[in-house]
């Protein structure tokens, strides 16, 4: 199965460190390797501070990794500079979390939508109106909105504008960083449906970052679970409740409130909170919260190993 | 405990943001108000606390707390009620605190504003409250500034403060929405535990239907200021009356639920 899917991006052993002071550094991403398959969605779940947004910034070329490579169509994008980097950015675009803060409040919707196209000189100013109408129709909005300002739109409409702007340049990869988190559930569902439709039509590759494992499960092909800068589990996004192996993934799943849960049972969750990335434990990053910690967990950091076809987990207890 | 009788809330001459809203919470009971943004759920809490912003006011109906109307209270009476008998848990307890002062200083100040305790007694009480919500190392938390604590810890501080005077009524506005899922589960467990011990009544505002169903005895679904459904958990989940509630139920993502790909 994996042979026939084209890997559009390969993240290879990427580490990103930020210097906090002369002697200390914060490891936001620790030796991460991930594949992005063409036309599919890779969902990335994790709690605050797990490095998921840093990873996305690396993919977008906003930041450069401390070590490791990001291969996009055979080319290491971490080496790109100047005009080549600017050109590259057409191919990976981003949808932001908060649609009310992602736009300049004094720009009209058509200016927002066409700015990237004008920037890359793909259209003329005289074509703006027609292009804006086309983009608005693509995201199921009325072309009349083109002359409005962002504040006149609802949150859901604004997020559709965010998606339309990101897709204006016809990128191959779309990165959605918590793009549905600020929205109401019913709107959230519609945005996810829209993304899935656009993915099918345009053969888009999507990186979908979200803290809500149930939502990611509904729209991703593959799920990567991150914890304190490491990918702890990478699994096909089918029946994850049955297939998940890593104790952290299981803890995330059991902490979800959904309508099918047993309301009489006490909600299950691991105790304590994730340590600060400045203060990571030796060995397995998850060990101080793990219910089944063993001696080896403190000595060695478990690597990501195959537990089933296309399914990898980083845990000593599974082997 | 608290009875809201058919209240209507308006801002200025605008159409009402909340219409004919009624609610009854008994001792030890949790009532959840569920709705999307702009549905008027926060307005309910603000009306109960008597601090509707701007020119907002209750134009019809009445709010009774232990049989006494809250709408006719004067400033001093409000001061004695708020923070002691009725208290509030905010969405982000960090934002409620002053970022330039330590948690301890603010906790002590809060306790002393509502009681005749000395500084040391108030400090003891703060520490006791902080350990009751299972914050590790309360001494250190007291010395910390709000930004030095994680979101979950700040929320625990918020709960500790809200419970300091054993309030009869707790108002919780999206108390776990800003938290990570595992932390959310911990905070929910903490709140359920605290509720069992203190026997307080609670109004829980949330956009998360599943959370409402888990925590509460009674659920009210609001849309555009109007109640579209109201009833027990089973009633809302299994036999909702309005199409709106049905849509809302269908939109809640579930791990076993539908996939679009």
Coordinates of C-alpha atoms in Angstrom, one line a residue:
Chain A
X1 CA 0.0 0.0 0.0
X2 CA 2.7 2.4 0.9
X3 CA 4.7 1.9 -2.3
X4 CA 2.0 3.4 -4.6
X5 CA 1.6 6.6 -2.6
X6 CA 3.9 9.4 -3.6
X7 CA 5.7 11.0 -0.7
X8 CA 5.4 14.7 -1.5
X9 CA 7.3 15.8 1.6
X10 CA 9.7 13.8 3.7
X11 CA 10.6 15.3 7.0
X12 CA 13.9 13.6 7.9
X13 CA 15.4 13.7 11.4
X14 CA 14.5 17.3 11.9
X15 CA 15.5 18.9 15.2
X16 CA 14.8 22.5 16.1
X17 CA 16.4 24.1 19.1
X18 CA 15.9 27.6 20.4
X19 CA 18.6 29.0 22.6
X20 CA 17.1 30.2 25.8
X21 CA 20.3 31.4 27.4
X22 CA 24.0 30.7 26.9
X23 CA 23.8 27.4 28.5
X24 CA 20.3 26.2 28.0
X25 CA 18.3 25.5 24.9
X26 CA 14.7 24.5 24.3
X27 CA 14.2 21.5 22.0
X28 CA 10.9 22.2 20.3
X29 CA 11.2 19.4 17.8
X30 CA 13.4 16.4 18.5
X31 CA 14.6 14.2 15.6
X32 CA 11.3 14.1 13.8
X33 CA 10.7 12.0 10.7
X34 CA 7.3 12.1 8.9
X35 CA 6.0 11.4 5.5
X36 CA 3.4 13.5 3.7
X37 CA 1.6 11.5 1.0
X38 CA 0.2 13.3 -2.0
X39 CA -3.5 14.0 -1.9
X40 CA -3.8 12.8 1.7
X41 CA -4.2 14.4 5.1
X42 CA -1.6 14.0 7.8
X43 CA -3.2 14.9 11.1
X44 CA -0.9 16.0 13.9
X45 CA -2.3 15.9 17.4
X46 CA -0.7 16.9 20.6
X47 CA -1.1 19.3 23.5
X48 CA 0.3 22.8 23.9
X49 CA 4.0 22.9 23.8
X50 CA 4.5 19.6 22.0
X51 CA 6.1 21.2 19.0
X52 CA 3.4 20.8 16.4
X53 CA 3.3 24.4 15.4
X54 CA 7.1 24.6 15.3
X55 CA 7.1 21.7 12.9
X56 CA 4.6 23.5 10.7
X57 CA 6.7 26.6 10.7
X58 CA 9.7 24.6 9.5
X59 CA 7.6 23.1 6.7
X60 CA 6.6 26.5 5.6
X61 CA 10.2 27.7 5.6
X62 CA 9.5 30.4 8.2
X63 CA 12.1 28.9 10.4
X64 CA 15.1 26.7 9.6
X65 CA 15.8 23.4 11.5
X66 CA 18.9 23.1 13.6
X67 CA 19.6 19.8 11.9
X68 CA 17.8 17.4 9.6
X69 CA 16.2 17.8 6.2
X70 CA 12.8 18.5 4.8
X71 CA 12.7 17.1 1.3
X72 CA 9.9 18.6 -0.9
X73 CA 9.8 16.9 -4.3
X74 CA 13.4 15.8 -4.1
X75 CA 14.7 19.2 -3.0
X76 CA 15.8 20.1 0.5
X77 CA 13.8 23.2 1.3
X78 CA 15.9 24.1 4.3
X79 CA 18.7 25.2 2.0
X80 CA 16.5 27.6 -0.1
X81 CA 17.3 31.3 0.0
X82 CA 16.1 34.5 -1.5
X83 CA 14.1 34.2 -4.7
X84 CA 14.0 30.4 -4.7
X85 CA 12.5 30.4 -1.2
X86 CA 10.0 33.0 -2.2
X87 CA 9.0 30.9 -5.2
X88 CA 8.8 27.8 -3.0
X89 CA 6.3 29.5 -0.7
X90 CA 3.7 29.4 -3.5
X91 CA 3.7 25.6 -3.1
X92 CA 3.0 25.4 0.6
X93 CA 0.3 27.6 2.0
X94 CA -1.2 28.1 5.4
X95 CA -4.6 28.5 7.0
X96 CA -4.4 30.2 10.4
X97 CA -6.2 29.5 13.7
X98 CA -8.0 32.8 14.3
X99 CA -9.7 34.1 11.2
X100 CA -10.4 37.4 12.9
X101 CA -6.7 38.2 13.3
X102 CA -5.4 36.7 10.1
X103 CA -6.5 39.6 7.9
X104 CA -5.8 43.2 7.7
X105 CA -9.0 44.9 9.0
X106 CA -8.8 47.7 6.5
X107 CA -8.5 45.5 3.4
X108 CA -11.5 44.4 1.4
X109 CA -12.1 40.7 1.0
X110 CA -11.2 40.9 -2.7
X111 CA -7.9 42.6 -1.8
X112 CA -7.2 39.9 0.8
X113 CA -7.9 37.1 -1.6
X114 CA -5.9 38.6 -4.5
X115 CA -2.9 39.9 -2.6
X116 CA -0.9 36.7 -3.0
X117 CA -1.7 36.5 -6.7
X118 CA -0.7 40.2 -7.2
X119 CA 2.5 39.5 -5.2
X120 CA 3.5 36.7 -7.5
X121 CA 2.3 38.7 -10.6
X122 CA -0.1 36.0 -11.6
X123 CA -3.0 38.3 -12.3
X124 CA -3.5 42.0 -13.1
X125 CA -5.4 44.4 -11.0
X126 CA -8.1 44.6 -13.6
X127 CA -8.7 40.8 -13.1
X128 CA -9.2 41.1 -9.3
X129 CA -12.9 41.2 -9.3
X130 CA -13.3 38.1 -11.4
X131 CA -10.7 36.1 -9.5
X132 CA -12.2 37.1 -6.2
X133 CA -15.6 35.9 -7.3
X134 CA -14.1 32.6 -8.5
X135 CA -12.3 32.0 -5.2
X136 CA -15.4 32.9 -3.2
X137 CA -17.5 30.5 -5.2
X138 CA -14.9 27.8 -4.6
X139 CA -15.4 28.0 -0.8
X140 CA -19.2 28.2 -1.2
X141 CA -19.5 31.9 -0.4
X142 CA -21.5 34.5 -2.3
X143 CA -19.3 36.7 -4.7
X144 CA -21.0 39.7 -3.2
X145 CA -18.8 39.5 -0.2
X146 CA -15.8 40.7 -2.3
X147 CA -16.5 44.3 -1.5
X148 CA -16.9 43.8 2.3
X149 CA -14.4 44.1 5.1
X150 CA -13.4 41.1 7.3
X151 CA -15.3 42.4 10.4
X152 CA -18.6 42.2 8.5
X153 CA -18.2 38.4 8.2
X154 CA -19.0 35.6 10.7
X155 CA -16.2 33.4 12.0
X156 CA -17.1 30.6 9.7
X157 CA -17.2 32.9 6.6
X158 CA -13.8 34.4 7.6
X159 CA -12.3 30.9 7.9
X160 CA -13.6 30.1 4.4
X161 CA -11.8 33.3 3.2
X162 CA -8.7 32.1 4.9
X163 CA -8.9 28.8 3.0
X164 CA -9.7 30.6 -0.3
X165 CA -6.7 32.9 0.2
X166 CA -4.4 30.0 1.0
X167 CA -5.6 28.2 -2.2
X168 CA -5.4 31.2 -4.4
X169 CA -1.9 30.3 -5.5
X170 CA -2.9 26.7 -6.2
X171 CA -0.4 25.3 -3.7
X172 CA 0.3 21.5 -3.6
X173 CA 0.3 21.5 0.2
X174 CA -2.0 23.2 2.6
X175 CA -1.1 23.5 6.3
X176 CA -4.0 24.1 8.7
X177 CA -2.8 25.1 12.1
X178 CA -5.7 24.7 14.5
X179 CA -7.8 26.1 11.7
X180 CA -11.1 25.0 13.2
X181 CA -10.4 25.5 16.9
X182 CA -11.9 29.0 17.2
X183 CA -15.1 27.9 15.5
X184 CA -18.4 26.6 16.8
X185 CA -18.9 22.9 16.4
X186 CA -21.5 23.1 13.6
X187 CA -19.3 25.5 11.7
X188 CA -16.2 23.4 12.4
X189 CA -17.9 20.4 10.8
X190 CA -18.7 22.4 7.6
X191 CA -15.1 23.7 7.4
X192 CA -13.8 20.2 7.6
X193 CA -16.2 19.0 5.0
X194 CA -15.1 21.9 2.7
X195 CA -11.4 21.0 3.2
X196 CA -12.1 17.3 2.4
X197 CA -14.0 18.3 -0.8
X198 CA -11.3 20.7 -2.0
X199 CA -8.7 18.0 -1.2
X200 CA -10.5 15.5 -3.5
X201 CA -11.0 18.1 -6.3
X202 CA -7.5 19.4 -6.2
X203 CA -5.5 16.4 -5.1
X204 CA -4.3 18.6 -2.2
X205 CA -1.9 17.4 0.5
X206 CA -3.0 18.7 3.9
X207 CA -1.2 18.9 7.1
X208 CA -3.9 19.3 9.7
X209 CA -2.8 20.3 13.2
X210 CA -5.3 20.1 15.9
X211 CA -5.5 19.3 19.6
X212 CA -8.9 17.5 19.1
X213 CA -8.1 13.9 18.4
X214 CA -11.7 13.1 17.5
X215 CA -11.9 15.8 14.9
X216 CA -8.5 14.9 13.4
X217 CA -9.7 11.3 13.2
X218 CA -12.7 12.4 11.2
X219 CA -10.7 14.0 8.4
X220 CA -7.1 12.6 8.3
X221 CA -5.6 9.6 6.5
X222 CA -2.7 9.3 8.8
X223 CA -2.4 10.4 12.4
X224 CA 0.8 11.6 14.1
X225 CA 0.7 12.0 17.8
X226 CA 3.3 14.4 19.2
X227 CA 4.5 14.7 22.8
X228 CA 7.2 17.1 24.1
X229 CA 8.8 17.5 20.7
X230 CA 8.8 13.9 19.6
X231 CA 6.4 11.9 17.4
X232 CA 5.3 9.1 19.7
X233 CA 3.0 7.3 17.4
X234 CA 2.2 7.3 13.7
X235 CA -0.8 5.3 12.6
X236 CA -3.3 4.9 9.9
X237 CA -6.4 6.8 10.9
X238 CA -8.9 4.0 10.8
X239 CA -10.3 2.5 14.0
X240 CA -7.8 4.3 16.2
X241 CA -9.6 3.4 19.4
X242 CA -8.8 -0.2 18.7
X243 CA -5.4 0.2 17.1
X244 CA -3.6 2.9 19.1
X245 CA -0.7 1.4 21.1
X246 CA 1.2 4.2 22.7
X247 CA 0.0 5.0 26.3
X248 CA -0.1 8.7 25.5
X249 CA -2.4 8.2 22.5
X250 CA -4.6 6.0 24.6
X251 CA -4.7 8.7 27.3
X252 CA -5.7 11.3 24.7
X253 CA -8.4 9.0 23.5
X254 CA -9.8 8.3 26.9
X255 CA -9.9 12.0 27.8
X256 CA -12.2 12.8 24.9
X257 CA -15.8 13.8 25.9
X258 CA -18.1 12.5 23.2
X259 CA -21.8 11.7 23.1
X260 CA -21.2 7.9 23.0
X261 CA -19.3 7.8 26.2
X262 CA -20.5 6.2 29.4
X263 CA -21.7 9.1 31.4
X264 CA -21.9 7.2 34.6
X265 CA -18.2 6.3 34.5
X266 CA -15.6 8.7 35.9
X267 CA -13.6 10.3 33.2
X268 CA -10.3 8.7 32.8
X269 CA -7.1 10.8 32.4
X270 CA -3.5 10.6 33.2
X271 CA -2.4 12.6 36.2
X272 CA -0.2 15.7 36.2
X273 CA 0.7 17.8 33.2
X274 CA 3.3 17.6 30.5
X275 CA 6.7 18.9 31.8
X276 CA 8.0 22.1 30.2
X277 CA 10.0 21.5 27.1
X278 CA 12.8 23.3 28.9
X279 CA 12.9 20.6 31.4
X280 CA 12.4 17.3 29.5
X281 CA 13.0 14.1 31.3
X282 CA 15.8 11.8 30.2
X283 CA 14.8 8.7 28.3
X284 CA 11.2 8.5 27.2
X285 CA 9.6 11.9 27.2
X286 CA 6.3 10.5 28.5
X287 CA 7.7 8.4 31.3
X288 CA 6.8 10.6 34.3
X289 CA 3.1 10.5 33.3
X290 CA 3.1 6.9 32.1
X291 CA 1.2 4.5 34.2
X292 CA 3.5 1.6 33.4
X293 CA 6.9 3.1 33.6
X294 CA 9.8 0.7 33.7
X295 CA 13.5 1.0 34.5
X296 CA 14.5 1.1 30.8
X297 CA 12.3 4.1 30.2
X298 CA 14.5 6.4 32.2
X299 CA 17.7 5.2 30.4
X300 CA 16.9 5.3 26.7
X301 CA 14.6 7.3 24.6
X302 CA 12.5 4.8 22.7
X303 CA 12.8 5.2 18.9
X304 CA 9.8 5.0 16.6
X305 CA 9.4 1.4 15.6
X306 CA 7.0 -0.5 13.4
X307 CA 4.3 -2.3 15.4
X308 CA 2.1 -3.2 12.4
X309 CA 2.0 -2.3 8.7
X310 CA 2.2 1.5 8.4
X311 CA 1.9 1.8 12.1
X312 CA 4.8 3.0 14.3
X313 CA 5.1 3.7 18.0
X314 CA 7.8 4.9 20.3
X315 CA 7.5 2.9 23.5
X316 CA 9.7 0.4 25.2
X317 CA 6.7 -1.5 26.6
X318 CA 5.5 -2.6 23.3
X319 CA 8.6 -4.6 22.4
Chain B
X1 CA -31.5 27.9 45.2
X2 CA -31.6 30.0 42.1
X3 CA -34.7 30.6 40.0
X4 CA -34.7 32.6 36.9
X5 CA -38.2 33.5 35.9
X6 CA -38.8 34.3 32.3
X7 CA -36.3 37.0 31.9
X8 CA -35.7 39.2 28.9
X9 CA -32.4 41.0 28.5
X10 CA -31.9 43.9 26.1
X11 CA -29.1 46.3 25.3
X12 CA -30.5 49.8 24.8
X13 CA -33.3 49.6 22.3
X14 CA -31.9 46.7 20.4
X15 CA -33.9 43.5 20.0
X16 CA -33.5 41.3 23.1
X17 CA -30.4 39.1 23.3
X18 CA -32.2 36.8 25.7
X19 CA -35.9 36.2 25.7
X20 CA -38.3 34.5 28.2
X21 CA -35.4 32.6 29.7
X22 CA -36.2 30.4 32.8
X23 CA -34.0 28.2 34.8
X24 CA -34.1 26.4 38.2
X25 CA -31.1 25.1 40.0
X26 CA -31.5 23.2 43.2
X27 CA -28.8 22.6 45.9
X28 CA -26.1 20.3 44.6
X29 CA -27.4 20.3 41.1
X30 CA -25.6 21.3 37.9
X31 CA -27.5 22.9 35.1
X32 CA -25.6 23.3 31.8
X33 CA -26.4 26.0 29.2
X34 CA -25.2 24.9 25.8
X35 CA -25.1 27.1 22.7
X36 CA -22.9 28.5 20.0
X37 CA -21.2 31.9 20.1
X38 CA -23.8 34.7 20.2
X39 CA -26.5 32.5 21.6
X40 CA -26.7 34.5 24.8
X41 CA -25.3 31.9 27.2
X42 CA -22.8 34.4 28.8
X43 CA -25.6 36.9 29.1
X44 CA -27.4 34.6 31.5
X45 CA -24.5 34.5 33.8
X46 CA -23.9 38.2 33.6
X47 CA -27.6 38.8 34.4
X48 CA -27.4 36.6 37.5
X49 CA -24.3 38.4 38.6
X50 CA -25.9 41.7 38.0
X51 CA -23.2 43.0 35.7
X52 CA -24.6 43.2 32.3
X53 CA -22.2 45.5 30.3
X54 CA -23.1 48.9 28.9
X55 CA -26.7 49.6 28.8
X56 CA -27.8 46.0 29.2
X57 CA -30.7 45.4 31.5
X58 CA -33.3 42.8 32.5
X59 CA -36.5 44.2 31.0
X60 CA -38.9 41.5 32.1
X61 CA -39.0 38.6 34.6
X62 CA -37.2 38.1 37.8
X63 CA -34.1 36.4 39.2
X64 CA -34.5 34.8 42.7
X65 CA -31.6 33.7 44.8
X66 CA -32.8 31.8 47.9
X67 CA -36.2 33.4 47.4
X68 CA -34.8 37.0 47.2
X69 CA -34.9 39.0 44.1
X70 CA -31.4 39.9 42.8
X71 CA -32.7 42.6 40.5
X72 CA -33.4 45.1 43.4
X73 CA -30.1 44.7 45.3
X74 CA -28.0 47.8 45.9
X75 CA -24.2 48.0 45.6
X76 CA -23.4 46.9 49.2
X77 CA -25.8 44.0 49.0
X78 CA -24.2 42.8 45.8
X79 CA -20.7 43.2 47.3
X80 CA -21.7 40.9 50.1
X81 CA -23.2 38.3 47.8
X82 CA -20.6 38.2 45.0
X83 CA -17.5 36.3 45.6
X84 CA -18.8 34.6 48.7
X85 CA -22.3 33.2 48.1
X86 CA -22.2 33.3 44.4
X87 CA -18.8 32.9 42.7
X88 CA -17.5 32.5 39.3
X89 CA -15.0 30.3 37.5
X90 CA -13.8 31.9 34.3
X91 CA -12.6 30.5 31.0
X92 CA -9.1 31.6 31.6
X93 CA -8.4 32.2 35.2
X94 CA -5.0 33.7 34.2
X95 CA -6.7 36.5 32.5
X96 CA -8.8 37.3 35.6
X97 CA -5.7 37.9 37.6
X98 CA -3.3 40.8 37.6
X99 CA -0.2 39.8 35.7
X100 CA 2.1 42.0 37.8
X101 CA 1.2 40.6 41.2
X102 CA 1.9 37.1 42.6
X103 CA -0.9 34.6 42.8
X104 CA -0.6 34.6 46.6
X105 CA -0.9 38.3 47.0
X106 CA -4.1 38.3 45.0
X107 CA -5.6 35.3 46.7
X108 CA -4.9 36.9 50.1
X109 CA -6.4 40.2 49.0
X110 CA -9.5 38.4 47.7
X111 CA -10.0 36.6 51.0
X112 CA -9.5 39.7 53.1
X113 CA -11.8 41.8 50.9
X114 CA -14.6 39.4 51.9
X115 CA -13.8 38.5 55.5
X116 CA -12.2 39.9 58.6
X117 CA -9.2 37.5 58.5
X118 CA -5.7 38.7 59.1
X119 CA -3.0 38.5 56.5
X120 CA -1.6 35.3 58.0
X121 CA -5.0 33.6 58.4
X122 CA -5.9 34.5 54.8
X123 CA -2.5 33.1 53.7
X124 CA -3.2 29.8 55.6
X125 CA -6.6 29.6 54.0
X126 CA -5.2 30.3 50.5
X127 CA -2.7 27.5 51.0
X128 CA -5.4 25.1 52.2
X129 CA -7.6 25.9 49.2
X130 CA -4.7 25.5 46.8
X131 CA -3.9 22.1 48.2
X132 CA -7.6 21.1 48.2
X133 CA -7.6 21.4 44.4
X134 CA -4.5 19.2 44.3
X135 CA -2.0 21.8 43.2
X136 CA 1.4 20.4 43.9
X137 CA 3.6 22.6 46.0
X138 CA 1.1 25.3 47.0
X139 CA 3.8 27.5 48.6
X140 CA 5.5 27.8 45.2
X141 CA 2.2 28.6 43.5
X142 CA 1.6 31.4 45.9
X143 CA 4.9 33.0 45.0
X144 CA 4.4 32.6 41.3
X145 CA 3.1 35.1 38.9
X146 CA 0.1 34.0 36.8
X147 CA 2.2 33.7 33.6
X148 CA 4.5 31.3 35.3
X149 CA 1.8 28.7 35.8
X150 CA 0.4 26.4 33.1
X151 CA -3.1 26.8 31.9
X152 CA -4.3 23.8 33.9
X153 CA -2.6 25.1 37.1
X154 CA -4.1 28.6 36.6
X155 CA -7.5 27.0 36.2
X156 CA -7.0 25.1 39.5
X157 CA -6.1 28.4 41.1
X158 CA -9.3 29.9 39.7
X159 CA -11.4 27.0 41.1
X160 CA -9.6 27.3 44.5
X161 CA -10.5 31.0 44.6
X162 CA -14.1 30.4 43.5
X163 CA -14.5 27.8 46.3
X164 CA -12.8 29.8 49.0
X165 CA -16.0 30.8 50.7
X166 CA -18.0 27.7 50.1
X167 CA -20.4 29.5 47.7
X168 CA -23.9 28.3 47.4
X169 CA -23.9 29.0 43.7
X170 CA -21.0 28.5 41.3
X171 CA -21.1 30.0 37.8
X172 CA -18.7 28.5 35.4
X173 CA -18.2 30.0 32.0
X174 CA -16.4 27.6 29.7
X175 CA -14.2 26.5 32.5
X176 CA -12.2 24.0 30.4
X177 CA -12.4 25.3 26.9
X178 CA -8.9 26.8 26.9
X179 CA -7.3 23.7 28.2
X180 CA -5.6 20.7 26.6
X181 CA -7.7 17.5 26.6
X182 CA -5.9 15.6 29.3
X183 CA -5.9 18.7 31.5
X184 CA -9.6 19.2 30.7
X185 CA -10.4 15.8 31.9
X186 CA -8.4 16.4 35.1
X187 CA -10.2 19.7 35.8
X188 CA -13.6 18.2 35.1
X189 CA -12.8 15.4 37.6
X190 CA -11.7 18.1 40.1
X191 CA -14.9 20.0 39.7
X192 CA -17.1 16.9 40.0
X193 CA -15.2 15.9 43.1
X194 CA -15.5 19.4 44.6
X195 CA -19.2 19.5 43.8
X196 CA -19.7 16.2 45.7
X197 CA -18.0 17.7 48.8
X198 CA -19.5 21.1 48.8
X199 CA -23.1 20.5 47.8
X200 CA -23.0 23.8 45.8
X201 CA -25.3 24.4 42.9
X202 CA -23.7 25.2 39.6
X203 CA -24.5 26.7 36.3
X204 CA -22.1 25.5 33.6
X205 CA -21.8 27.4 30.4
X206 CA -20.2 25.4 27.6
X207 CA -20.3 24.9 23.8
X208 CA -19.4 21.3 24.3
X209 CA -22.5 19.2 24.4
X210 CA -20.7 16.1 25.4
X211 CA -19.1 17.8 28.4
X212 CA -22.5 19.2 29.4
X213 CA -24.0 15.8 29.2
X214 CA -21.2 14.3 31.3
X215 CA -21.3 16.9 34.1
X216 CA -24.9 18.1 34.4
X217 CA -28.3 17.0 35.6
X218 CA -30.2 19.3 33.3
X219 CA -29.3 20.8 29.9
X220 CA -30.7 23.9 28.3
X221 CA -29.9 24.5 24.6
X222 CA -29.9 28.1 23.6
X223 CA -30.0 29.6 20.1
X224 CA -30.2 33.3 19.4
X225 CA -31.4 34.1 22.9
X226 CA -34.2 31.6 22.9
X227 CA -34.4 28.2 24.6
X228 CA -34.8 25.6 21.9
X229 CA -34.5 22.5 24.1
X230 CA -34.5 21.9 27.8
X231 CA -34.4 18.6 29.7
X232 CA -32.5 15.8 31.3
X233 CA -29.4 14.4 29.6
X234 CA -31.3 11.5 28.2
X235 CA -34.0 13.7 26.9
X236 CA -31.5 16.0 25.1
X237 CA -29.4 13.3 23.7
X238 CA -32.0 10.7 22.8
X239 CA -35.1 12.6 22.1
X240 CA -34.3 16.2 21.3
X241 CA -37.2 18.3 20.2
X242 CA -35.6 20.8 17.9
X243 CA -33.8 20.3 14.7
X244 CA -31.2 22.7 16.0
X245 CA -30.2 20.3 18.8
X246 CA -30.2 17.4 16.4
X247 CA -27.7 19.3 14.2
X248 CA -25.6 20.2 17.1
X249 CA -25.5 16.6 18.3
X250 CA -24.5 15.4 14.8
X251 CA -21.7 18.0 14.7
X252 CA -19.9 16.8 17.8
X253 CA -16.8 14.9 16.6
X254 CA -16.5 11.4 18.1
X255 CA -13.6 8.9 18.0
X256 CA -16.0 6.3 16.8
X257 CA -17.9 8.7 14.6
X258 CA -18.1 9.4 10.9
X259 CA -15.1 10.1 8.8
X260 CA -15.1 12.3 5.7
X261 CA -12.1 10.7 4.0

